[in-house]
XYZ file of C-alpha atoms in Angstrom:
718
model
C -4.547 8.127 54.748
C -7.520 10.479 54.418
C -10.488 10.284 56.773
C -13.461 8.275 55.560
C -15.753 11.308 55.674
C -13.417 13.313 53.418
C -13.027 10.350 51.069
C -16.798 9.884 50.757
C -17.366 13.564 49.907
C -14.531 13.567 47.349
C -15.717 10.277 45.876
C -19.261 11.625 45.480
C -17.943 14.607 43.511
C -15.625 12.525 41.306
C -18.291 9.904 40.509
C -20.838 12.590 39.640
C -18.358 14.051 37.167
C -17.832 10.532 35.776
C -21.614 10.190 35.312
C -21.597 13.364 33.221
C -18.547 12.340 31.178
C -19.895 8.859 30.442
C -23.240 10.338 29.421
C -21.590 12.800 27.024
C -19.381 10.020 25.627
C -22.481 7.909 25.000
C -24.260 10.842 23.286
C -21.330 11.234 20.894
C -21.130 7.472 20.232
C -24.746 6.261 20.375
C -24.234 3.753 17.587
C -21.252 2.149 19.298
C -22.252 -1.026 21.142
C -21.405 -1.129 24.833
C -21.391 2.622 25.517
C -24.941 2.779 26.917
C -24.390 0.217 29.747
C -21.283 2.146 30.768
C -23.509 5.159 31.546
C -25.004 3.114 34.422
C -21.618 2.073 35.815
C -20.918 5.355 37.723
C -24.584 5.545 38.793
C -24.259 2.178 40.539
C -21.032 3.359 42.196
C -22.758 6.572 43.331
C -25.678 4.650 44.865
C -23.267 2.256 46.588
C -21.363 5.158 48.169
C -24.641 6.656 49.385
C -25.620 3.344 51.004
C -22.199 3.046 52.669
C -22.716 6.546 54.120
C -26.179 5.480 55.333
C -24.558 2.432 56.960
C -22.677 4.728 59.339
C -25.939 5.859 61.006
C -27.810 3.749 63.560
C -31.211 2.995 62.028
C -31.373 -0.777 62.349
C -30.987 -1.288 58.616
C -27.197 -1.124 58.510
C -26.650 -4.680 57.238
C -29.273 -4.289 54.524
C -27.662 -1.052 53.358
C -24.249 -2.713 53.408
C -25.518 -5.743 51.486
C -27.236 -3.618 48.845
C -24.181 -1.365 48.521
C -21.809 -4.255 47.846
C -24.387 -5.832 45.509
C -24.292 -2.572 43.502
C -20.491 -2.674 43.415
C -20.524 -6.280 42.170
C -23.166 -5.304 39.582
C -21.069 -2.325 38.435
C -18.134 -4.685 37.920
C -20.357 -6.980 35.840
C -21.685 -3.998 33.806
C -18.122 -2.865 33.089
C -17.043 -6.327 31.890
C -20.166 -7.012 29.777
C -20.126 -3.530 28.194
C -16.460 -3.826 27.177
C -17.067 -7.293 25.730
C -19.934 -5.874 23.662
C -17.713 -2.977 22.574
C -15.039 -5.399 21.348
C -17.574 -8.023 20.169
C -15.757 -10.470 22.425
C -17.468 -13.794 23.105
C -15.417 -16.160 25.206
C -15.821 -18.602 28.062
C -13.690 -16.302 30.247
C -16.627 -13.845 30.474
C -18.970 -16.627 31.619
C -16.452 -17.739 34.243
C -16.100 -14.145 35.457
C -19.885 -13.762 35.800
C -20.191 -17.079 37.677
C -17.322 -16.151 40.015
C -18.807 -12.694 40.733
C -22.274 -14.159 41.415
C -20.852 -16.804 43.763
C -18.763 -14.213 45.622
C -21.816 -11.950 45.979
C -23.845 -14.786 47.563
C -20.939 -15.727 49.814
C -20.518 -12.105 50.901
C -24.151 -11.966 52.057
C -23.700 -15.266 53.923
C -20.855 -13.770 55.944
C -22.962 -10.646 56.514
C -26.270 -12.149 57.657
C -25.347 -15.715 58.582
C -21.838 -15.708 59.998
C -20.986 -12.049 60.684
C -17.287 -12.179 59.737
C -15.710 -8.881 58.662
C -12.407 -10.512 57.661
C -14.220 -12.922 55.337
C -16.251 -10.116 53.735
C -13.126 -8.043 53.061
C -11.386 -11.100 51.608
C -14.380 -11.853 49.338
C -14.628 -8.260 48.049
C -10.883 -8.002 47.501
C -10.893 -11.338 45.674
C -13.664 -10.093 43.347
C -11.679 -6.952 42.524
C -8.559 -9.008 41.788
C -10.584 -11.333 39.505
C -11.971 -8.256 37.715
C -8.444 -6.931 37.190
C -7.251 -10.277 35.820
C -10.213 -10.583 33.428
C -9.943 -7.009 32.088
C -6.168 -7.382 31.641
C -6.747 -10.568 29.638
C -9.455 -8.832 27.574
C -7.338 -5.806 26.631
C -4.136 -7.730 25.979
C -5.876 -10.284 23.765
C -8.371 -8.098 21.908
C -7.726 -4.367 22.229
C -4.011 -3.663 22.556
C -3.246 -3.563 18.811
C -6.403 -1.757 17.690
C -6.746 0.663 20.626
C -3.259 1.045 22.127
C -3.781 4.280 24.083
C -7.016 3.220 25.795
C -5.536 -0.217 26.479
C -2.592 1.361 28.315
C -4.982 3.334 30.550
C -7.082 0.263 31.402
C -4.040 -1.964 31.949
C -2.457 0.549 34.335
C -5.714 0.617 36.300
C -5.897 -3.183 36.376
C -2.343 -3.429 37.714
C -3.120 -0.910 40.449
C -6.406 -2.687 41.174
C -4.768 -6.079 41.674
C -1.851 -4.604 43.608
C -3.879 -2.478 46.043
C -6.470 -5.120 46.919
C -3.863 -7.895 47.221
C -1.905 -5.774 49.700
C -5.058 -4.796 51.597
C -6.043 -8.434 52.072
C -2.587 -9.334 53.319
C -2.154 -6.363 55.673
C -5.608 -6.527 57.292
C -5.718 -10.270 57.937
C -4.461 -10.060 61.571
C -6.456 -7.001 62.707
C -9.636 -6.989 64.776
C -12.915 -5.430 63.632
C -12.350 -1.997 65.178
C -8.717 -1.917 64.015
C -9.744 -2.803 60.438
C -12.149 0.156 60.214
C -9.522 2.577 61.470
C -6.655 1.191 59.388
C -5.550 3.230 56.401
C -5.703 0.282 54.013
C -9.427 -0.066 54.730
C -10.043 3.474 53.514
C -7.833 2.677 50.507
C -10.775 0.752 49.060
C -12.972 3.861 49.208
C -10.183 5.928 47.654
C -9.780 3.428 44.820
C -13.505 2.771 44.199
C -14.670 6.361 44.521
C -11.763 8.381 43.089
C -9.144 6.472 41.099
C -11.428 3.986 39.330
C -13.894 6.669 38.048
C -11.024 8.783 36.768
C -9.325 5.885 34.975
C -12.555 4.434 33.534
C -13.983 7.769 32.354
C -10.700 8.649 30.648
C -10.301 5.150 29.237
C -13.819 5.116 27.791
C -13.363 8.524 26.133
C -10.016 7.517 24.590
C -11.450 4.150 23.548
C -14.362 5.779 21.710
C -12.036 8.334 20.134
C -9.717 5.602 18.808
C -12.702 3.659 17.499
C -13.979 6.786 15.764
C -10.542 7.343 14.193
C -10.520 3.731 13.034
C -13.981 4.134 11.495
C -12.979 7.374 9.783
C -9.929 5.669 8.325
C -12.009 2.796 6.967
C -14.583 5.254 5.571
C -11.801 7.244 3.911
C -10.401 4.115 2.319
C -13.890 3.138 1.159
C -14.444 6.623 -0.289
C -11.140 6.393 -2.159
C -12.118 3.010 -3.568
C -15.525 4.381 -4.534
C -13.858 7.321 -6.285
C -11.571 4.948 -8.169
C -14.522 2.787 -9.188
C -16.479 5.866 -10.264
C -13.540 7.087 -12.308
C -13.084 3.651 -13.849
C -16.802 3.495 -14.702
C -16.735 6.953 -16.315
C -13.617 6.096 -18.292
C -15.063 2.802 -19.489
C -18.442 4.296 -20.432
C -16.792 7.235 -22.192
C -14.715 4.858 -24.319
C -17.745 2.673 -25.055
C -19.834 5.695 -26.098
C -17.067 7.166 -28.234
C -16.815 4.116 -30.518
C -20.367 4.272 -31.986
C -20.210 8.084 -31.866
C -17.231 8.115 -34.212
C -19.180 5.819 -36.530
C -22.139 8.240 -36.542
C -19.906 11.243 -37.174
C -17.962 9.573 -39.976
C -21.073 8.170 -41.672
C -22.849 11.545 -41.576
C -19.850 13.228 -43.196
C -19.704 10.578 -45.950
C -23.412 10.915 -46.649
C -23.225 14.728 -46.801
C -20.319 14.575 -49.266
C -22.220 12.182 -51.530
C -25.622 13.927 -51.406
C -26.742 15.609 -54.616
C -29.986 16.930 -53.111
C -29.259 20.190 -51.200
C -32.340 19.642 -48.991
C -30.634 16.759 -47.181
C -27.428 18.632 -46.296
C -28.874 20.657 -43.376
C -29.984 17.412 -41.740
C -26.510 15.901 -42.138
C -24.962 19.083 -40.746
C -27.307 18.886 -37.747
C -26.214 15.264 -37.149
C -22.544 16.241 -37.436
C -22.867 19.222 -35.072
C -24.787 17.167 -32.524
C -22.241 14.361 -32.714
C -19.386 16.840 -32.291
C -21.072 18.350 -29.214
C -21.591 14.901 -27.746
C -18.002 13.965 -28.564
C -16.778 17.095 -26.770
C -18.882 16.221 -23.724
C -17.537 12.658 -23.651
C -13.967 13.963 -23.976
C -14.445 16.326 -21.044
C -15.980 13.588 -18.884
C -13.121 11.253 -19.789
C -10.538 13.935 -18.960
C -12.195 14.628 -15.621
C -12.334 10.932 -14.761
C -8.711 10.477 -15.780
C -7.512 13.379 -13.612
C -9.639 12.288 -10.654
C -8.433 8.693 -10.891
C -4.808 9.108 -11.954
C -2.035 8.532 -9.401
C 0.783 8.502 -11.928
C 3.922 10.549 -11.310
C 4.633 13.750 -13.176
C 6.439 13.330 -16.483
C 8.844 16.272 -16.408
C 10.818 17.441 -19.425
C 13.286 20.242 -20.126
C 11.263 22.811 -22.105
C 12.068 26.348 -23.252
C 8.993 28.102 -21.934
C 8.337 31.071 -24.226
C 8.271 29.184 -27.577
C 6.183 26.486 -25.879
C 3.629 29.115 -24.770
C 3.555 30.613 -28.264
C 2.692 27.196 -29.705
C -0.247 26.892 -27.321
C -1.455 30.372 -28.274
C -1.164 29.555 -31.989
C -3.912 26.959 -31.564
C -6.309 29.445 -29.958
C -5.470 32.680 -31.779
C -7.542 31.887 -34.931
C -10.709 31.662 -32.809
C -9.845 34.944 -31.075
C -9.219 36.618 -34.447
C -12.518 35.310 -35.745
C -14.263 37.023 -32.815
C -12.113 40.149 -33.416
C -10.558 39.957 -29.971
C -7.159 41.375 -29.126
C -5.067 38.344 -28.202
C -1.779 38.923 -26.326
C 1.006 36.869 -24.769
C 3.349 38.682 -22.376
C 6.274 36.700 -20.950
C 8.437 38.534 -18.395
C 11.198 35.959 -17.928
C 14.956 35.844 -18.579
C 15.904 35.084 -22.192
C 15.825 31.420 -23.203
C 14.376 30.341 -19.860
C 14.051 26.566 -19.706
C 12.246 24.605 -17.006
C 11.528 21.038 -15.993
C 7.753 20.483 -15.850
C 4.995 18.159 -17.005
C 4.119 19.950 -20.219
C 1.044 17.841 -21.017
C -0.675 18.693 -17.732
C 0.299 22.360 -17.821
C -0.829 22.585 -21.469
C -4.231 21.179 -20.523
C -4.670 23.766 -17.750
C -3.631 26.738 -19.905
C -5.679 25.545 -22.890
C -8.794 25.245 -20.719
C -8.310 28.724 -19.267
C -7.513 30.346 -22.639
C -10.404 28.669 -24.465
C -12.819 29.640 -21.677
C -11.624 33.242 -21.827
C -12.119 33.398 -25.601
C -15.508 31.656 -25.425
C -16.978 34.014 -22.815
C -15.479 37.226 -24.237
C -17.435 38.806 -27.107
C -15.449 42.034 -27.391
C -12.246 43.465 -25.991
C -9.177 41.341 -25.275
C -7.733 38.133 -23.871
C -4.251 38.385 -22.377
C -1.912 35.656 -21.144
C 0.650 36.957 -18.652
C 3.643 35.012 -17.258
C 5.781 36.681 -14.569
C 8.743 35.624 -12.463
C 7.793 35.996 -8.765
C 10.740 34.393 -6.949
C 14.120 33.213 -8.152
C 16.327 30.626 -6.431
C 19.455 28.826 -7.554
C 17.702 25.799 -9.032
C 14.034 26.830 -9.259
C 11.733 29.710 -10.133
C 8.236 30.542 -8.947
C 6.157 31.718 -11.915
C 2.712 33.282 -12.026
C 0.480 32.369 -14.968
C -2.541 34.624 -15.546
C -5.306 34.568 -18.167
C -7.209 37.874 -18.251
C -10.320 38.582 -20.265
C -12.734 41.512 -20.735
C -15.803 39.291 -20.615
C -19.061 39.749 -18.651
C -17.494 38.855 -15.286
C -18.662 36.417 -12.628
C -20.836 36.945 -9.567
C -18.988 36.650 -6.250
C -21.390 33.933 -5.077
C -20.597 31.828 -8.154
C -16.791 32.029 -7.934
C -16.365 29.583 -5.038
C -18.362 26.887 -6.857
C -16.761 27.233 -10.308
C -14.134 24.557 -9.712
C -16.776 21.966 -8.799
C -17.699 19.514 -11.598
C -20.764 20.279 -13.748
C -21.235 23.742 -12.166
C -21.813 26.643 -14.575
C -22.674 30.318 -14.265
C -25.704 31.757 -16.020
C -23.512 33.029 -18.870
C -21.844 29.616 -19.012
C -25.199 27.944 -19.594
C -25.916 30.362 -22.451
C -22.552 29.680 -24.108
C -22.832 25.929 -23.633
C -20.285 23.499 -22.287
C -20.036 20.800 -19.666
C -18.900 22.691 -16.566
C -15.862 20.412 -16.333
C -13.047 22.591 -17.719
C -12.282 24.486 -14.513
C -12.814 21.375 -12.378
C -10.218 19.523 -14.459
C -7.808 22.468 -14.316
C -8.202 22.813 -10.550
C -7.451 19.129 -9.958
C -4.423 19.143 -12.260
C -3.032 22.188 -10.448
C -3.522 20.419 -7.124
C -1.322 17.599 -8.440
C 1.253 20.211 -9.482
C 1.193 21.758 -5.994
C -0.735 24.887 -6.977
C -4.198 26.459 -6.582
C -6.417 28.160 -9.150
C -7.233 31.744 -8.116
C -10.241 33.560 -9.618
C -10.809 37.325 -9.550
C -13.709 38.934 -11.358
C -15.737 42.120 -11.604
C -19.116 42.275 -13.279
C -18.936 44.114 -16.592
C -15.129 44.370 -16.565
C -13.891 40.809 -16.939
C -12.140 38.027 -15.054
C -8.623 36.867 -14.238
C -7.749 33.204 -13.717
C -4.253 32.748 -12.288
C -1.995 30.311 -10.445
C 1.547 30.216 -9.075
C 3.835 27.346 -9.979
C 7.287 26.546 -8.562
C 9.275 24.591 -11.136
C 12.908 23.562 -11.485
C 15.293 25.234 -13.882
C 16.071 23.170 -16.955
C 19.591 22.208 -17.983
C 19.684 24.776 -20.795
C 18.900 27.582 -18.353
C 21.576 26.432 -15.940
C 24.175 26.328 -18.712
C 23.038 29.721 -19.998
C 23.361 31.250 -16.531
C 26.771 29.659 -16.050
C 28.000 31.174 -19.307
C 26.748 34.584 -18.273
C 28.179 34.517 -14.769
C 31.504 32.694 -15.306
C 34.322 32.811 -17.794
C 34.756 29.081 -18.225
C 33.244 26.281 -20.287
C 30.649 23.745 -19.134
C 29.132 20.511 -20.391
C 32.214 18.958 -22.038
C 33.003 15.250 -22.450
C 36.212 14.604 -20.517
C 38.399 11.532 -20.030
C 40.084 11.461 -16.621
C 43.083 9.089 -16.426
C 43.994 8.798 -12.727
C 44.659 5.821 -10.453
C 44.577 7.460 -7.005
C 41.035 7.285 -5.518
C 41.416 10.544 -3.631
C 42.363 12.485 -6.758
C 39.648 10.716 -8.761
C 36.951 11.819 -6.352
C 38.160 15.404 -6.082
C 38.578 15.874 -9.841
C 35.200 14.307 -10.676
C 33.428 16.418 -8.029
C 35.010 19.631 -9.315
C 34.178 18.870 -12.942
C 30.636 17.763 -12.088
C 30.035 21.253 -10.673
C 30.479 22.532 -14.229
C 28.216 19.845 -15.777
C 31.140 18.083 -17.461
C 30.522 14.425 -18.348
C 33.475 12.434 -17.078
C 34.696 8.966 -18.027
C 37.310 7.412 -15.768
C 40.337 5.269 -16.591
C 42.659 4.073 -13.815
C 45.398 2.552 -16.004
C 47.215 3.548 -19.178
C 45.885 0.559 -21.145
C 42.319 1.308 -20.097
C 42.805 4.908 -21.236
C 44.011 3.801 -24.682
C 40.971 1.512 -25.092
C 38.555 4.332 -24.202
C 40.294 6.731 -26.588
C 39.801 4.217 -29.395
C 36.097 3.825 -28.574
C 34.929 7.360 -27.661
C 35.494 10.937 -28.803
C 36.327 13.386 -25.998
C 36.630 17.169 -25.762
C 39.499 17.066 -23.246
C 41.829 14.392 -21.832
C 43.224 14.745 -18.294
C 46.197 12.353 -18.161
C 48.078 11.402 -15.002
C 51.731 11.031 -15.942
C 52.508 8.299 -13.401
C 50.145 5.353 -13.765
C 50.384 1.883 -12.175
C 51.030 0.025 -15.444
C 52.677 2.473 -17.870
C 53.633 6.147 -17.624
C 51.635 8.968 -19.176
C 54.521 9.585 -21.593
C 54.256 5.978 -22.792
C 50.504 6.422 -23.319
C 51.139 9.493 -25.492
C 53.822 7.739 -27.561
C 51.602 4.705 -28.124
C 48.697 6.921 -29.234
C 50.962 8.329 -31.952
C 51.369 4.854 -33.437
C 47.728 3.656 -33.432
C 44.425 4.766 -34.915
C 42.004 6.375 -32.453
C 39.214 8.980 -32.305
C 41.066 11.705 -30.398
C 44.014 12.720 -32.554
C 42.972 16.390 -32.301
C 41.705 16.299 -28.736
C 43.698 18.521 -26.332
C 45.541 16.598 -23.608
C 46.272 18.078 -20.179
C 48.986 16.600 -17.979
C 47.622 15.720 -14.541
C 50.690 15.489 -12.328
C 52.707 16.735 -9.394
C 55.996 16.361 -11.329
C 56.725 19.911 -12.475
C 60.472 20.208 -12.956
C 61.731 22.165 -15.968
C 62.897 19.039 -17.785
C 59.527 17.360 -17.212
C 57.436 20.286 -18.450
C 59.661 20.494 -21.523
C 59.063 16.792 -22.143
C 55.285 17.266 -21.762
C 55.340 20.074 -24.292
C 57.333 18.005 -26.781
C 54.760 15.192 -26.507
C 51.904 17.563 -27.400
C 50.573 18.353 -23.926
C 48.522 21.565 -24.013
C 48.756 22.440 -20.342
C 49.562 21.036 -16.906
C 46.969 20.651 -14.150
C 49.213 20.458 -11.141
C 48.579 18.407 -8.070
C 47.227 19.257 -5.570
C 44.149 20.008 -7.670
C 42.846 23.583 -7.542
C 39.403 24.290 -8.980
C 40.239 27.586 -10.673
C 43.353 26.150 -12.314
C 41.427 23.109 -13.524
C 38.649 25.286 -14.963
C 41.086 27.625 -16.634
C 43.092 24.789 -18.157
C 39.971 23.119 -19.577
C 38.709 26.426 -20.990
C 42.081 27.323 -22.478
C 42.395 23.899 -24.095
C 39.306 24.661 -26.189
C 40.636 28.069 -27.251
C 43.938 26.844 -28.626
C 46.109 28.310 -25.846
C 49.367 26.615 -24.916
C 50.239 27.761 -21.376
C 52.480 25.155 -19.725
C 52.600 26.504 -16.197
C 53.349 25.485 -12.660
C 51.654 26.102 -9.368
C 53.631 27.588 -6.534
C 53.054 25.783 -3.236
C 53.469 27.578 0.061
C 56.418 26.045 1.993
C 54.243 24.977 4.928
C 54.350 21.915 7.138
C 50.547 21.887 7.102
C 48.412 24.101 4.843
C 44.944 24.625 6.429
C 43.594 25.932 3.116
C 43.879 22.423 1.647
C 41.354 21.038 4.137
C 38.933 23.872 3.327
C 39.268 23.096 -0.393
C 38.601 19.399 0.168
C 35.480 20.204 2.202
C 33.660 20.987 -1.065
C 34.167 17.396 -2.252
C 33.894 15.436 1.012
C 31.562 15.548 3.971
C 33.045 15.872 7.459
C 33.207 12.119 8.155
C 34.762 11.297 4.776
C 37.359 14.046 5.123
C 38.271 12.866 8.616
C 38.681 9.302 7.297
C 40.972 10.469 4.474
C 43.274 12.324 6.876
C 43.240 9.504 9.451
C 44.150 6.893 6.866
C 47.034 8.964 5.541
C 48.378 9.908 8.985
C 48.276 6.319 10.239
C 49.935 4.828 7.153
C 52.500 7.525 6.238
C 55.365 6.316 8.438
C 54.855 2.627 7.595
C 54.914 3.385 3.853
C 58.072 5.411 4.270
C 59.640 2.469 6.097
C 58.485 0.193 3.282
C 60.287 2.398 0.750
C 63.490 2.136 2.799
C 63.201 -1.670 2.745
C 62.608 -2.105 -1.002
C 64.695 0.786 -2.350
C 67.551 -1.499 -3.417
C 65.480 -4.536 -4.484
C 62.329 -3.093 -6.138
C 62.852 0.469 -7.310
C 59.741 0.518 -9.529
C 57.491 -0.293 -6.588
C 59.340 2.264 -4.463
C 58.730 4.950 -7.119
C 55.001 4.125 -7.189
C 54.702 4.359 -3.406
C 56.588 7.660 -3.292
C 54.518 9.096 -6.147
C 51.189 8.172 -4.575
C 52.250 9.353 -1.120
C 53.602 12.642 -2.503
C 50.431 13.290 -4.488
C 48.205 12.589 -1.482
C 50.404 14.622 0.878
C 50.258 17.670 -1.383
C 46.491 17.279 -1.804
C 46.002 17.110 1.982
C 48.170 20.172 2.649
C 51.395 18.506 3.868
C 53.328 20.634 1.391
C 56.931 20.292 2.627
C 56.570 16.554 3.156
C 55.043 16.064 -0.300
C 57.805 18.084 -1.943
C 60.436 16.048 -0.092
C 58.867 12.805 -1.334
C 58.888 14.232 -4.887
C 62.658 14.834 -4.522
C 63.161 11.212 -3.458
C 61.044 10.023 -6.393
C 63.055 12.168 -8.810
C 66.380 10.784 -7.459
C 65.121 7.237 -8.054
C 63.989 8.121 -11.577
C 67.427 9.649 -12.241
C 69.095 6.487 -10.803
C 70.719 8.479 -7.991
C 70.830 5.936 -5.217
C 70.955 5.160 -2.348
C 68.232 7.480 -0.970
C 68.498 9.344 2.308
C 65.179 9.171 4.197
C 66.275 10.973 7.384
C 65.120 14.415 6.280
C 61.784 13.049 5.007
C 61.146 11.340 8.356
C 62.020 14.519 10.252
C 59.754 16.666 8.040
C 56.923 14.174 8.501
C 57.281 14.330 12.295
C 57.128 18.128 12.200
C 54.205 18.083 9.747
C 52.306 15.622 11.916
C 52.881 17.784 15.005
C 51.610 20.867 13.138
C 48.537 18.970 11.909
C 47.701 17.657 15.403
C 48.105 21.156 16.817
C 45.571 22.406 14.280
C 43.164 19.569 15.113
C 43.382 20.336 18.844
C 42.692 24.011 18.191
C 39.494 23.064 16.354
C 38.138 20.969 19.250
């Protein structure tokens, strides 16, 4: 343990720093109750340390110095407790009990100093007071402060735990030592270390963090109050604007009726003056209402798919007559791809552009007003556009530009032209809601440019237009997918969704027939092996009933591609075959060809591989990593058991055996187990041709080899 002399010097320095920190904390938080008394806490500690140092010299006043020093320490403890209770506005009997206990211990300490000079008793009394202080402060912070001021509470609670632990140990370890041994023992100097070094550091830090958290809490409450005040102000403005507008409309309408009925020409100028004044007041009320609505509104954007250039021309059509009347050159330049469509809130954007265009026309007496729209950045699904409104008006002083977006602020030329000073404020706030900022550039005598950048999503029409330009396949068709296998359903739907096709799903033949009677489709994708009836049966039944798709092209969706089968498909009116496993390019081409009247019945050559890695890469576009892993795991774990099941039921339930083989073959081919899938197709074909019994030995052997190849690939990827 450090020497007492070193500890006293260090403690003096630390406590002096604490005095400064507590003073600065109080200066920054003068209105916070409890901070002022805490300024005196380190001062009392400093005086106590000075008296303890004086006690070491022989002057005959040692006991008085010691008594006064400990009295200051007890007082500092009381100041700390009372100040924190004031800070938290905590009034409880526990504080009274703490004060009584501290006072009693202080009196008892002096008794054992002047009456019965017992060093052990004095140490016990002081240690007991420190432990009581730790218990009280822990109770205070846990009950009152922990939720509101968590960080400061942690600091104080750590100190309290150390306080109780150190002084409990000191009391226990010094109880059997004599007077001289106590002074020399390291645990005696631990009190000086704790009082003069650790406690000031913890309390100064805790007080600063406590005041900071209280300030943050106050700022939060003030922010909430300001928001409520803004909402109330907006509500008041909206209400008053509506209330004013009702009688104003009556004045305007009555003045117009009177003017139309007047026969005396002398009265017409007065009616015109009333009408013009009412119109000006109506415009002012409208602007105030718009500003209040923008300031108050928290509603979400209402985005629509809009072709931008015609929409801009419609806005300009409303303003061009005024520009022509002033003999201004009025231009709209749109540098965007043809037929560009975007999703945006057209009402809000219209309000911004109308304000900027009308301002430009109003403040420009000669020259031109130009609206410019440019494409700054292009991404797959969004564009960043720059909208600019340029005029050749008088220009704006640099000092005025930064204040123009504030409400009711006008330049000198603005005051001459009239207005409310709300147009730019409204526009600026709307742009903030759209994620943009209004930029103003101006030069005196040459004009001004008001511009903003806006990132908006591409509309559906633009996406389709781009797809037509970049690809040679159709998009946006209504398609019926008839497929019972979940894996194939998901893959096919994902692939067709990439081309914006709208897909309806049927998982049985009967369900498909019902949908064909209820809805008109552009294309039908028909699985030829369904759980209830075959695809051929579906086609034959459609020929005998009335439905909405007699001229709709039908594509066979199957892995059965023998010559006899493709001939049968063609005879039933099938336009093309989409072979399983599903390939995106083949699917796209078949759908496109079906709309052009082509009739290409074709097959897909599969590579004779035990495991085709390309299949997994193709599936990765439709499944995430976890889903794809689950698909493979499920198939691998169930393949052998399903093959065994087919062996068991081959003689007793051939229909069920055919269904199992068909589903397993389709899935195997989709997952890249090409040779195994083809072998299962052979077994299925033998059953369909009534060539029994089946020989499963080769299928089992191929599966074992395929599984080994697959596991080898998996290990290589780890």
